[in-house]
XYZ file of C-alpha atoms in Angstrom:
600
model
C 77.195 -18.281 115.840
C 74.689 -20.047 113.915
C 75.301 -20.389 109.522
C 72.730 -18.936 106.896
C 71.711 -22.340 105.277
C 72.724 -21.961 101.782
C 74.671 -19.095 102.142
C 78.210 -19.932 102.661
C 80.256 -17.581 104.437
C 84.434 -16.678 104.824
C 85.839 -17.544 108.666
C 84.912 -14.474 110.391
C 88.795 -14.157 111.193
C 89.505 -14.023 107.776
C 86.942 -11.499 107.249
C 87.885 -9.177 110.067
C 91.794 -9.470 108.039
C 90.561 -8.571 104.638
C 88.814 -5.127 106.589
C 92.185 -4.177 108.120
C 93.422 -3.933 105.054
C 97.400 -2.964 105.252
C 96.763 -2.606 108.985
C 96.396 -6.633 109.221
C 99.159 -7.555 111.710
C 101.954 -9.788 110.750
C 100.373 -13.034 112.420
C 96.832 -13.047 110.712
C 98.868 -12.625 107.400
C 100.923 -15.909 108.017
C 97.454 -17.448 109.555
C 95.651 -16.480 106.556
C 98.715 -17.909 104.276
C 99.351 -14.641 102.828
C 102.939 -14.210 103.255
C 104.647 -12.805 99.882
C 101.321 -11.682 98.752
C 100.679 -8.458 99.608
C 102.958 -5.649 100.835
C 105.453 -6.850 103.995
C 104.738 -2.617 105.748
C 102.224 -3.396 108.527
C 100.385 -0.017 108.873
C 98.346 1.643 111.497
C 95.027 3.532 110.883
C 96.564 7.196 111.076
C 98.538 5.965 107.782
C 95.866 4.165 106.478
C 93.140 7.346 106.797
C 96.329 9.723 105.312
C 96.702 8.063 102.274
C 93.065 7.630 101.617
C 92.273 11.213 101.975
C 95.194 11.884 99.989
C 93.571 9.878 97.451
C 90.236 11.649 97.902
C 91.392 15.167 97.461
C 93.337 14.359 94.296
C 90.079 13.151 92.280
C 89.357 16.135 90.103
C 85.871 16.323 90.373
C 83.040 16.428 93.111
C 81.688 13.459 91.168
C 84.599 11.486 91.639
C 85.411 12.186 95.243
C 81.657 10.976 95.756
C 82.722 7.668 93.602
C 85.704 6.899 95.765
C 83.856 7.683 98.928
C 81.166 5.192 98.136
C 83.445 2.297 96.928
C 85.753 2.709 100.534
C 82.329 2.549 102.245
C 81.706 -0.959 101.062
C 85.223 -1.857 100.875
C 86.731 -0.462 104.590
C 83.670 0.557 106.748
C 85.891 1.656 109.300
C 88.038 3.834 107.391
C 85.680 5.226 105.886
C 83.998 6.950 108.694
C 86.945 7.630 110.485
C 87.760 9.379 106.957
C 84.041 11.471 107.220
C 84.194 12.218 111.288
C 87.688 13.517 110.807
C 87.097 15.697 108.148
C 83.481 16.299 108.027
C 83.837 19.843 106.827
C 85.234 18.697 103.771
C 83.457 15.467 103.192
C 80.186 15.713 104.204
C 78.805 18.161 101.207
C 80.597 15.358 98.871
C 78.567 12.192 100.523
C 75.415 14.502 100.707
C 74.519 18.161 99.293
C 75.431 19.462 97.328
C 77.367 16.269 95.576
C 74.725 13.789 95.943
C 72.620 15.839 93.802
C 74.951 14.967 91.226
C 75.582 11.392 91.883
C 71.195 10.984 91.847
C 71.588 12.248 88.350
C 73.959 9.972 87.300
C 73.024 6.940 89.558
C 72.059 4.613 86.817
C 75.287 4.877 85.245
C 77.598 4.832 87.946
C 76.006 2.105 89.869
C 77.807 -1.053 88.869
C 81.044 1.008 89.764
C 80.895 2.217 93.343
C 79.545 -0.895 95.090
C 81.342 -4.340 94.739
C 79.316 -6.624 92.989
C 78.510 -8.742 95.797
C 77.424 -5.562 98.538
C 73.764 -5.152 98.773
C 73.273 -1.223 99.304
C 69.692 -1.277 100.819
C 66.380 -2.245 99.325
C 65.081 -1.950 95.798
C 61.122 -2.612 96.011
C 58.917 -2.511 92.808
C 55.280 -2.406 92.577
C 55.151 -6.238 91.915
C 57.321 -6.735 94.739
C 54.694 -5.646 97.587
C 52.771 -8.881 97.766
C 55.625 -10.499 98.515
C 57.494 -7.996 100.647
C 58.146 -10.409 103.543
C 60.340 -12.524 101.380
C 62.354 -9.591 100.540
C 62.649 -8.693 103.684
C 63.770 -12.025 104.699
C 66.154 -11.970 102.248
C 67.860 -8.784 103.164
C 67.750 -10.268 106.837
C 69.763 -13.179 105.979
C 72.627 -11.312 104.300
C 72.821 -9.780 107.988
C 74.855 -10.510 110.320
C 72.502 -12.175 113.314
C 71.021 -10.162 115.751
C 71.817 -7.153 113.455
C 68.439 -5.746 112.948
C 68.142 -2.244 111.511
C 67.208 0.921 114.264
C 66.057 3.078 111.297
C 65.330 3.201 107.552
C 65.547 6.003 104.921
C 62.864 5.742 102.334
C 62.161 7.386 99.262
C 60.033 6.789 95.849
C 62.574 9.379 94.256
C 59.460 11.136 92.840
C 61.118 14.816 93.739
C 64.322 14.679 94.675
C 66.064 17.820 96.057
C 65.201 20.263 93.416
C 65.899 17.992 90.820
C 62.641 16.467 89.940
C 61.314 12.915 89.509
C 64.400 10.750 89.146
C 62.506 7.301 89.646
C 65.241 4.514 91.397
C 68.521 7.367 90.915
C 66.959 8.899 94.164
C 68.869 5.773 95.600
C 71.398 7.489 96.663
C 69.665 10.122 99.188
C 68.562 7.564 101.611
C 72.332 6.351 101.456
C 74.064 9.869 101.631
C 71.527 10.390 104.670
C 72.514 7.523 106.698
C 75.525 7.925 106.629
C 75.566 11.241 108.222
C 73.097 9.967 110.863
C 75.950 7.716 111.975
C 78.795 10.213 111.385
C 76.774 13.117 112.991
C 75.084 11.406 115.766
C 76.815 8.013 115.803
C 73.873 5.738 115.234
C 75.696 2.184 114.174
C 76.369 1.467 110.646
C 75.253 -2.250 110.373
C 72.133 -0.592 111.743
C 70.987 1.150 108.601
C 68.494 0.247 105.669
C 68.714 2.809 102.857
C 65.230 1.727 100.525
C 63.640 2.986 97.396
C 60.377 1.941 96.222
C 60.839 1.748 92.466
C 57.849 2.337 91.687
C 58.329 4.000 88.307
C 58.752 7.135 86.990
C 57.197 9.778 84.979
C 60.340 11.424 83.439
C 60.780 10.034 79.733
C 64.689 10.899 79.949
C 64.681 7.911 82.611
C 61.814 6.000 80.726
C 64.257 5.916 77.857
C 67.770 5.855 79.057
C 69.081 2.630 78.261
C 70.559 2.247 80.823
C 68.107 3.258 83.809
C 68.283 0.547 86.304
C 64.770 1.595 87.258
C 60.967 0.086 86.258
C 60.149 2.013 83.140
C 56.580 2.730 83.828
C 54.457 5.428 84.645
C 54.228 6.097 88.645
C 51.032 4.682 90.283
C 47.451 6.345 91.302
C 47.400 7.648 94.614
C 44.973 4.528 95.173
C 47.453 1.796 94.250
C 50.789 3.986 95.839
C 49.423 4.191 99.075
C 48.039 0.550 99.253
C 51.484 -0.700 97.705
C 53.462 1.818 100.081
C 51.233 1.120 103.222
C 52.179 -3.153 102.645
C 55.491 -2.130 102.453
C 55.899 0.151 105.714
C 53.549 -3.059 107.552
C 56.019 -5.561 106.360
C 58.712 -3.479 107.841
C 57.232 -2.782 111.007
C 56.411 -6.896 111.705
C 59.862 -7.616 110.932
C 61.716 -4.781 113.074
C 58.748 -3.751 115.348
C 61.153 -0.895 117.025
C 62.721 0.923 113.246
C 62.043 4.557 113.233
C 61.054 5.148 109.403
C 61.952 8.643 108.010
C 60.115 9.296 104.902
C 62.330 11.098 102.241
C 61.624 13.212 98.933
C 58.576 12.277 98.689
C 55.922 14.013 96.155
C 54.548 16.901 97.862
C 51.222 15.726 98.312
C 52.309 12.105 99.089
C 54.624 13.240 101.860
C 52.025 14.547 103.582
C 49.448 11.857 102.997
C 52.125 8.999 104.492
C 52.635 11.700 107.405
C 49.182 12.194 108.346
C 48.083 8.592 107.786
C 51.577 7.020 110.051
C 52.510 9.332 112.360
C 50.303 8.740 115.117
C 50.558 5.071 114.881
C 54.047 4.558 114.004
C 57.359 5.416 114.966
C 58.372 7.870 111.860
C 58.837 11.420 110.463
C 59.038 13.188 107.893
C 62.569 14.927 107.546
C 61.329 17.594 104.758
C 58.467 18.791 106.360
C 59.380 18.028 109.755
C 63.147 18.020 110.066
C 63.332 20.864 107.479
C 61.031 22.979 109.639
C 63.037 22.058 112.636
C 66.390 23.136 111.395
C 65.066 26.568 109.994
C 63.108 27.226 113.403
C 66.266 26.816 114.967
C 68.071 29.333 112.842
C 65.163 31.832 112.845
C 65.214 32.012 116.760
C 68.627 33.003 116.509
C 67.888 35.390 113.100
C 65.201 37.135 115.698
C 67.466 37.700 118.743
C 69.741 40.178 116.462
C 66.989 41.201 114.137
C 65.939 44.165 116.107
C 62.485 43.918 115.280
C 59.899 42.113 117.822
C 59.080 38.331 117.181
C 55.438 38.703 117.278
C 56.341 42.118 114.684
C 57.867 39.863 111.702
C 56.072 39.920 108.727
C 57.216 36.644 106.970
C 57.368 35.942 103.396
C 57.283 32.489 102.445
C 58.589 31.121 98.433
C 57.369 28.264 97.574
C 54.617 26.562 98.876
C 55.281 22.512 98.883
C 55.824 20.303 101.599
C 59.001 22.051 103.169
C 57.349 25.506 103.337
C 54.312 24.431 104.354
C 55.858 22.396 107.403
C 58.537 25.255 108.321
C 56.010 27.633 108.254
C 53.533 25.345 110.698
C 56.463 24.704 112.756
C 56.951 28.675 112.877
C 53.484 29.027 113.652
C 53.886 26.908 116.557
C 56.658 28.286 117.968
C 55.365 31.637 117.784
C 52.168 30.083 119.709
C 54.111 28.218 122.755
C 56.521 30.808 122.607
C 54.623 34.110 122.871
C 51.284 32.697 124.208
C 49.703 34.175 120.797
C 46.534 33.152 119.700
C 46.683 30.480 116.243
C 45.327 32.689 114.176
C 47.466 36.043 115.814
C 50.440 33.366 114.552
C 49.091 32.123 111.319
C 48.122 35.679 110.254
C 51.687 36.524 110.231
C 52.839 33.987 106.995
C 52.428 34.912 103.700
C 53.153 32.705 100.707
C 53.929 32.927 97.090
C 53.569 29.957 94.394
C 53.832 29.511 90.596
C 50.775 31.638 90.633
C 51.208 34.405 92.978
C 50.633 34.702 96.378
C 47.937 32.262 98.226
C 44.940 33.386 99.098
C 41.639 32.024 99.217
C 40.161 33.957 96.306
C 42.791 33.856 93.667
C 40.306 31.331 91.522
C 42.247 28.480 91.421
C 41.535 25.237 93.280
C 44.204 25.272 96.112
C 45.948 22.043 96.829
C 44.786 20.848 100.083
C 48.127 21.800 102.169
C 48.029 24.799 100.884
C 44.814 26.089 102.037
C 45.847 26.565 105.714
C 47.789 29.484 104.774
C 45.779 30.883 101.941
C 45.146 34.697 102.798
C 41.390 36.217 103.585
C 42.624 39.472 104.303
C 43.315 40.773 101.200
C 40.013 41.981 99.820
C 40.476 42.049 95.601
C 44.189 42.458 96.076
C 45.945 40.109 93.967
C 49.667 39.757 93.546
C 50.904 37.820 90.783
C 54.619 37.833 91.091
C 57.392 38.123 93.537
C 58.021 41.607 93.701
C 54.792 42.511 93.541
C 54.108 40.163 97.156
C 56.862 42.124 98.134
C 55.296 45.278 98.111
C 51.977 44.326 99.406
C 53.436 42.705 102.290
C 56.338 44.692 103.371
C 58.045 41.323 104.756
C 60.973 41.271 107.820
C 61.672 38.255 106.302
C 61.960 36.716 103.320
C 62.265 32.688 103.055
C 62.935 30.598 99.755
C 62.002 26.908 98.984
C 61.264 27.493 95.780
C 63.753 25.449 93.723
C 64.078 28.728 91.218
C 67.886 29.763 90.704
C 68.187 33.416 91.800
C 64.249 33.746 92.330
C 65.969 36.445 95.036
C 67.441 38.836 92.524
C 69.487 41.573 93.209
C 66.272 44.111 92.799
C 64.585 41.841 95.457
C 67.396 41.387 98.170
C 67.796 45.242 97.520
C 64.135 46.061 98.288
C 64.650 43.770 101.695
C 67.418 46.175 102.571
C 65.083 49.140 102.054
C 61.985 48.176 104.034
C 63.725 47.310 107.064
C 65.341 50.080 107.509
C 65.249 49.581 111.480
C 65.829 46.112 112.063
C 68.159 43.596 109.438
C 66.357 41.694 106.912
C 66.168 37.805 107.730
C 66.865 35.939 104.025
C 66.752 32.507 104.346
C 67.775 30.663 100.792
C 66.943 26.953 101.501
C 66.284 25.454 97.810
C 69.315 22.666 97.015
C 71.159 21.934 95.358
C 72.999 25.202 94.781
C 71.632 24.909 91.098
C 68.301 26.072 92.644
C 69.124 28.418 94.670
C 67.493 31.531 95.282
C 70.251 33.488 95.889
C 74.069 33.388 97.499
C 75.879 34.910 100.246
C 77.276 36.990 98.745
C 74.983 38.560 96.862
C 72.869 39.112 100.144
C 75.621 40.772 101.702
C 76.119 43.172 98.827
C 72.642 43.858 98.452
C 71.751 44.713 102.141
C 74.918 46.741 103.216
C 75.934 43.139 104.967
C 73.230 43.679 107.083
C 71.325 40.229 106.177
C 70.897 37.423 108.438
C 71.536 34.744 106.166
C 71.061 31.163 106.339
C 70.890 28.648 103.360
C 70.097 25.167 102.224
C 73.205 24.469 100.553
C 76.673 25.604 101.604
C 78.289 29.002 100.165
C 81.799 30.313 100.413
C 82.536 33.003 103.420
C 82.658 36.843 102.510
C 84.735 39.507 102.900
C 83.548 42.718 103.127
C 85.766 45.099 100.904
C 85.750 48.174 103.008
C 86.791 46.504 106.353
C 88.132 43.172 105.799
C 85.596 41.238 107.541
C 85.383 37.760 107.120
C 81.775 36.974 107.546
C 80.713 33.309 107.399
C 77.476 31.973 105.922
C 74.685 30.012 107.994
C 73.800 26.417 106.223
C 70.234 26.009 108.205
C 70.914 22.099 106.865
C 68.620 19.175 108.013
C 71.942 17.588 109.312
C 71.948 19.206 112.408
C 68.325 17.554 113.756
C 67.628 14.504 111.560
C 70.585 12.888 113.062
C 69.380 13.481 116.830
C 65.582 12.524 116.088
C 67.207 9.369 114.912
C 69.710 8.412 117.622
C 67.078 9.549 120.210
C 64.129 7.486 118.728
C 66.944 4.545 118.853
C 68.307 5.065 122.393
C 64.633 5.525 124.655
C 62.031 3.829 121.897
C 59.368 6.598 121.754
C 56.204 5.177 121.027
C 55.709 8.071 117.824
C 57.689 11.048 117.399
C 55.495 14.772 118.360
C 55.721 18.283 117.506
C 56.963 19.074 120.850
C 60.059 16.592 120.623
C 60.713 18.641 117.917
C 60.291 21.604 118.945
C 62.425 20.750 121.972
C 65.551 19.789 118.983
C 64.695 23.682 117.577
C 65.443 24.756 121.178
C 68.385 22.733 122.213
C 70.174 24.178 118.552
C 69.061 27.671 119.261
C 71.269 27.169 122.745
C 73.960 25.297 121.166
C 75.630 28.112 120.309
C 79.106 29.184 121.867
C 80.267 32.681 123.440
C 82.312 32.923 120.019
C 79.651 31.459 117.693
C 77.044 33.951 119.303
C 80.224 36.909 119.329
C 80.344 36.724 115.737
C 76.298 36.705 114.787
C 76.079 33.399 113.940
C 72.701 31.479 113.457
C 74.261 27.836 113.823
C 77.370 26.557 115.424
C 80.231 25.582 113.258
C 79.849 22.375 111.236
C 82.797 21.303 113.300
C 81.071 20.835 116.358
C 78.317 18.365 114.883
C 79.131 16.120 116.761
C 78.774 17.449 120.268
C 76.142 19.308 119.222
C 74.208 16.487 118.091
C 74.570 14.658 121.246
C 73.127 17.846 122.929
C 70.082 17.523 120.821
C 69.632 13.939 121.552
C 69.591 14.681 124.783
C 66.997 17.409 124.735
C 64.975 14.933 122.552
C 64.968 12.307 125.175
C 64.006 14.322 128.049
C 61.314 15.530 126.269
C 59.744 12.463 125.490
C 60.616 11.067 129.149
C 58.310 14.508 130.083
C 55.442 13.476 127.890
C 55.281 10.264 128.745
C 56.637 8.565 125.541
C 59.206 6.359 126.659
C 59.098 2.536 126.008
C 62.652 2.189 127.670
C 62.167 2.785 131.524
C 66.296 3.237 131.612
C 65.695 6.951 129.984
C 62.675 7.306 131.905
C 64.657 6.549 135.810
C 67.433 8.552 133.826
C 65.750 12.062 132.958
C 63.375 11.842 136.782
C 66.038 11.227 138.832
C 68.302 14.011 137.544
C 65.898 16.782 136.979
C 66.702 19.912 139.133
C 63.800 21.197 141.110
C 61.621 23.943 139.832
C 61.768 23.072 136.623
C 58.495 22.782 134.271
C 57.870 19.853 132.701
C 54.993 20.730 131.102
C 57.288 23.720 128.609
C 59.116 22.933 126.151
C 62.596 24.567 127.266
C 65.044 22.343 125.095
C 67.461 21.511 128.312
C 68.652 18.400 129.294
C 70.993 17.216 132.251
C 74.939 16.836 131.788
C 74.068 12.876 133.205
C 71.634 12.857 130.547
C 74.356 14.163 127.897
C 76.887 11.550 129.279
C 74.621 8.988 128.828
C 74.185 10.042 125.337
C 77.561 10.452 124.534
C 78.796 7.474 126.100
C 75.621 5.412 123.852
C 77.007 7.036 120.259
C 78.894 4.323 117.858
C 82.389 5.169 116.828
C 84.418 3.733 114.542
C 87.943 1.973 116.126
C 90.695 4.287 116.215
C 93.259 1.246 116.756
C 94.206 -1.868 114.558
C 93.482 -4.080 118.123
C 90.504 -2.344 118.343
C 89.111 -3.009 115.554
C 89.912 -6.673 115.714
C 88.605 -6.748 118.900
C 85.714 -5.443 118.403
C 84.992 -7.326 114.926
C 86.260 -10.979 115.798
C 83.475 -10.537 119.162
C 80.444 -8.923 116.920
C 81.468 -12.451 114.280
C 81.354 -14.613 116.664
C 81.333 -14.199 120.642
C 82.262 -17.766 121.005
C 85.587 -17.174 119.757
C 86.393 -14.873 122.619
């Protein structure tokens, strides 16, 4: 394998040795001339992974477990998603929400302390970086190893991050946290990964004066000179890795949508908080619907908040109800109300809507004018109630109460999405109490299970979190090389969750299967992703394509979305999805080959 000129580099055996760790057998040590210098116990991995979570669970704080988690990344690769797949329950609101919320707020200050000096954690691209983005691109390709080019890339500005707000460069560590659950979820490979920000300033003075923001401290860009700097940046990208599947991340409303609608149909990429956000919650409200006891096309659906993530669940909703219940657009549409800041949307409130909000700005509401939540309420009598607002308890106990008490014959759907748990709209547990534990719940972030005083009942909460479909849309875009990712392939994700569930899962009410399963579940999705795109023609790889035709049982209609897949499809899948080595030999196997073939 072929040097980086000027770029000097350890003997791949030795670098392989130094990733076992304590699990470096006896021989490498006396190879490597390390005899009396570290610990004589030769470990194994099961060892290894015990006293590292051992280590993990005694950090006091979510803070540090995040810290630890993130310096074992860069130091052990191996361990540390052997650590994550093993315990994912645990870990992965620590390495993403709620925790990473957190860690964006602090990222400036904990930076220089969770990655070893010489790691390079992704791409940092300013403003007067862009004209000469091909260089920096080059130089992340050189600290590869060869023939190592990245399958997808997280981006973000960090303009509106979470709930949190405009946190400039500290959005950092979303595209990282995401990642990494794309390759513990759906086992997309690790060296495969390009976490970016575009620093591109910031229009929060704490940042502009913290003295120690690692960020430009300037003003962000006009929409003129963001999108030209942005669209020089996504070219670069897509000359260097012509096959990377871009997923656009916390983006300012308006902005997400613009880089949607200008990329989408011309590039492989999505966006995962309109798109993937939409995806998730369709999923959850097809199973919400099935117990509701109220008729789909009957739901009166209240929408709070109206930025990029409500807009695109609720078009994704609108969609559904189309394909789904051969309804008319405007038979769907007219079921979706929204509130803002302002009250709810309509087209005569006399204020200039912003432009994504105007699809679902009501014209049936003569001089009617509702300028607060509970007034909405009343007006529109909702089945449902769904909150991306990013207000703490915007659901109050007088609102969840008055969801209980119009529905009196079918359960109230309340879906709290807003994250981190900061912003909130409400909890579990006070949905529970304020419905009779009637709800069907689902939320962005995770909350503790409930017991219901009077019976015992241990009721578990639904987290309708992105993780279950970003991961798929990412390992399928990867495996068959769609040509641009559609609505339907999508939609056909929505589906193949909706049927994930078990007999016990579906037994017990739930809305998603248990976090547990992510991993089978995922594969499930990828596989209804793929044969989706095989049926609408959007295959570059013809392996998926001979794959999906010569499997498919007869009578089936291509030409519906249905979500299913075949189990040789699923194998495939499965069979496709990176692990980490569970075995010293292995790993060292594996390793010394990826170095340097030559050697073997």
């Amino acid at each position: 394998m072929s040097e980086i000129v000027g770029r000097p580099r350890r003997n791949s055996i030795e670098l392989v040795g130094a990733k076992a760790g304590t699990a470096m057998p006896a021989e490498m040590r006396q190879a490597l001339n390390l005899r009396g210098l570290v610990p004589a116990s030769v470990e194994d991995f099961t060892k290894q992974e015990m006293r590292a979570f051992q280590q993990l669970m005694s950090k006091p704080s979510s803070l540090e477990k995040y810290e630890f988690l993130a310096n074992l990344r860069c130091i052990n690769v191996n361990l540390f998603f052997r650590l994550v797949m093993n315990h994912f329950k645990e870990i992965a609101p620590i390495i993403y929400t709620p925790t990473v919320g957190e860690a964006c707020l602090n990222y400036s200050h904990i930076y220089p302390f969770i990655y070893p000096g010489h790691m390079s954690v992704g791409l940092f691209i300013t403003l007067g970086d862009v004209d000469n983005v091909d260089l920096v691109i080059q130089n992340y390709r050189e600290s590869m190893t060869e023939h190592n080019d990245p399958e997808i890339t997280v981006i973000t500005d960090g303009s509106r991050i979470l709930g949190l707000g405009d946190l400039g460069i500290n959005g950092m560590a979303i595209p990282i946290g995401k990642l990494q659950l794309y390759v513990a979820a759906a086992g997309l490979n690790p060296a495969r990964t390009l976490p970016i920000v575009l620093d591109f300033g910031t229009n929060s003075k704490k940042y502009q004066n913290d003295p120690l923001y690692l960020g430009t401290r300037q003003p962000r860009p006009d929409d003129e000179t963001f999108y030209n700097a942005t669209g020089k940046v996504l070219s670069a990208l897509y000359r260097a890795f012509p096959d990377i599947l871009v997923q656009f991340e916390d983006f300012s409303t308006d902005h997400a949508f613009g880089l949607l609608h200008q990329w989408r149909n011309k590039a492989l990429c999505f966006n995962d908080d309109i798109q993937g956000t939409g995806s998730v919650i369709l999923a959850g409200f097809i199973s919400a619907v099935e117990q509701a006891g109220i008729a789909p096309t009957d739901q009166r659906i209240l929408f709070v908040g109206a930025g990029s993530a409500g807009v695109g669940v609720a078009k994704q909703l609108v969609e559904y109800m189309m394909l789904e219940y051969n309804i008319s657009e405007e038979q769907a549409k007219a079921m979706f109300w929204f509130v803002d800041s302002r009250g709810m949307i309509t087209a005569n409130r006399g204020d200039t809507l912003a432009a994504h909000k105007v699809y679902f700005a009501r014209h049936d509401n003569d001089d009617t004018q509702c300028t607060s939540l509970e007034d909405a309420l009343e007006y529109v009598k909702p089945t449902a109630l769904i909150g991306l607002s990013t207000i703490y308890k915007a659901f109050n106990e007088n609102i969840l109460s008055r969801m209980n008490e119009l529905n009196p014959h079918g359960r109230p759907i309340i879906f709290p999405l807003s994250n981190p748990e900061s912003k909130a709209e409400c909890t579990f547990e006070e949905a529970m109490r304020c419905t009779n534990n009637r709800v069907l719940f689902a939320s962005g972030t995770a909350f503790p299970e409930y017991t219901i005083p009077e019976t015992g009942e241990v009721r578990v909460p639904a987290q309708g979190n992105n993780m279950y479909v970003f991961p798929s849309i990412g390992l399928g875009a990867a495996l068959c090389k769609p040509s641009r990712i559609t609505d339907t392939m999508i939609y056909a994700v929505s589906k193949a969750l909706a049927n994930s569930l078990d007999n016990k899962e579906r037994a017990r009410g739930e809305l998603y299967p248990r976090i547990e399963r992510i991993r089978d579940v995922s594969a499930r999705l990828t596989a209804a992703f793929i044969t989706q795109a095989v049926h609408e023609g959007n295959v570059r790889d013809q392996h998926w394509v001979h794959i999906v035709e010569a499997n498919m049982p007869e009578g089936v209609d291509t030409k519906t979305v249905s979500g299913l897949f075949t189990k040789r499809v699923l194998g495939e899948v499965k069979a496709l999805m990176w692990e980490p080595a569970s075995s010293v030999e292995q790993y060292m196997f594996e390793a010394i080959t990826f170095e340097n073939p030559d050697e073997i």
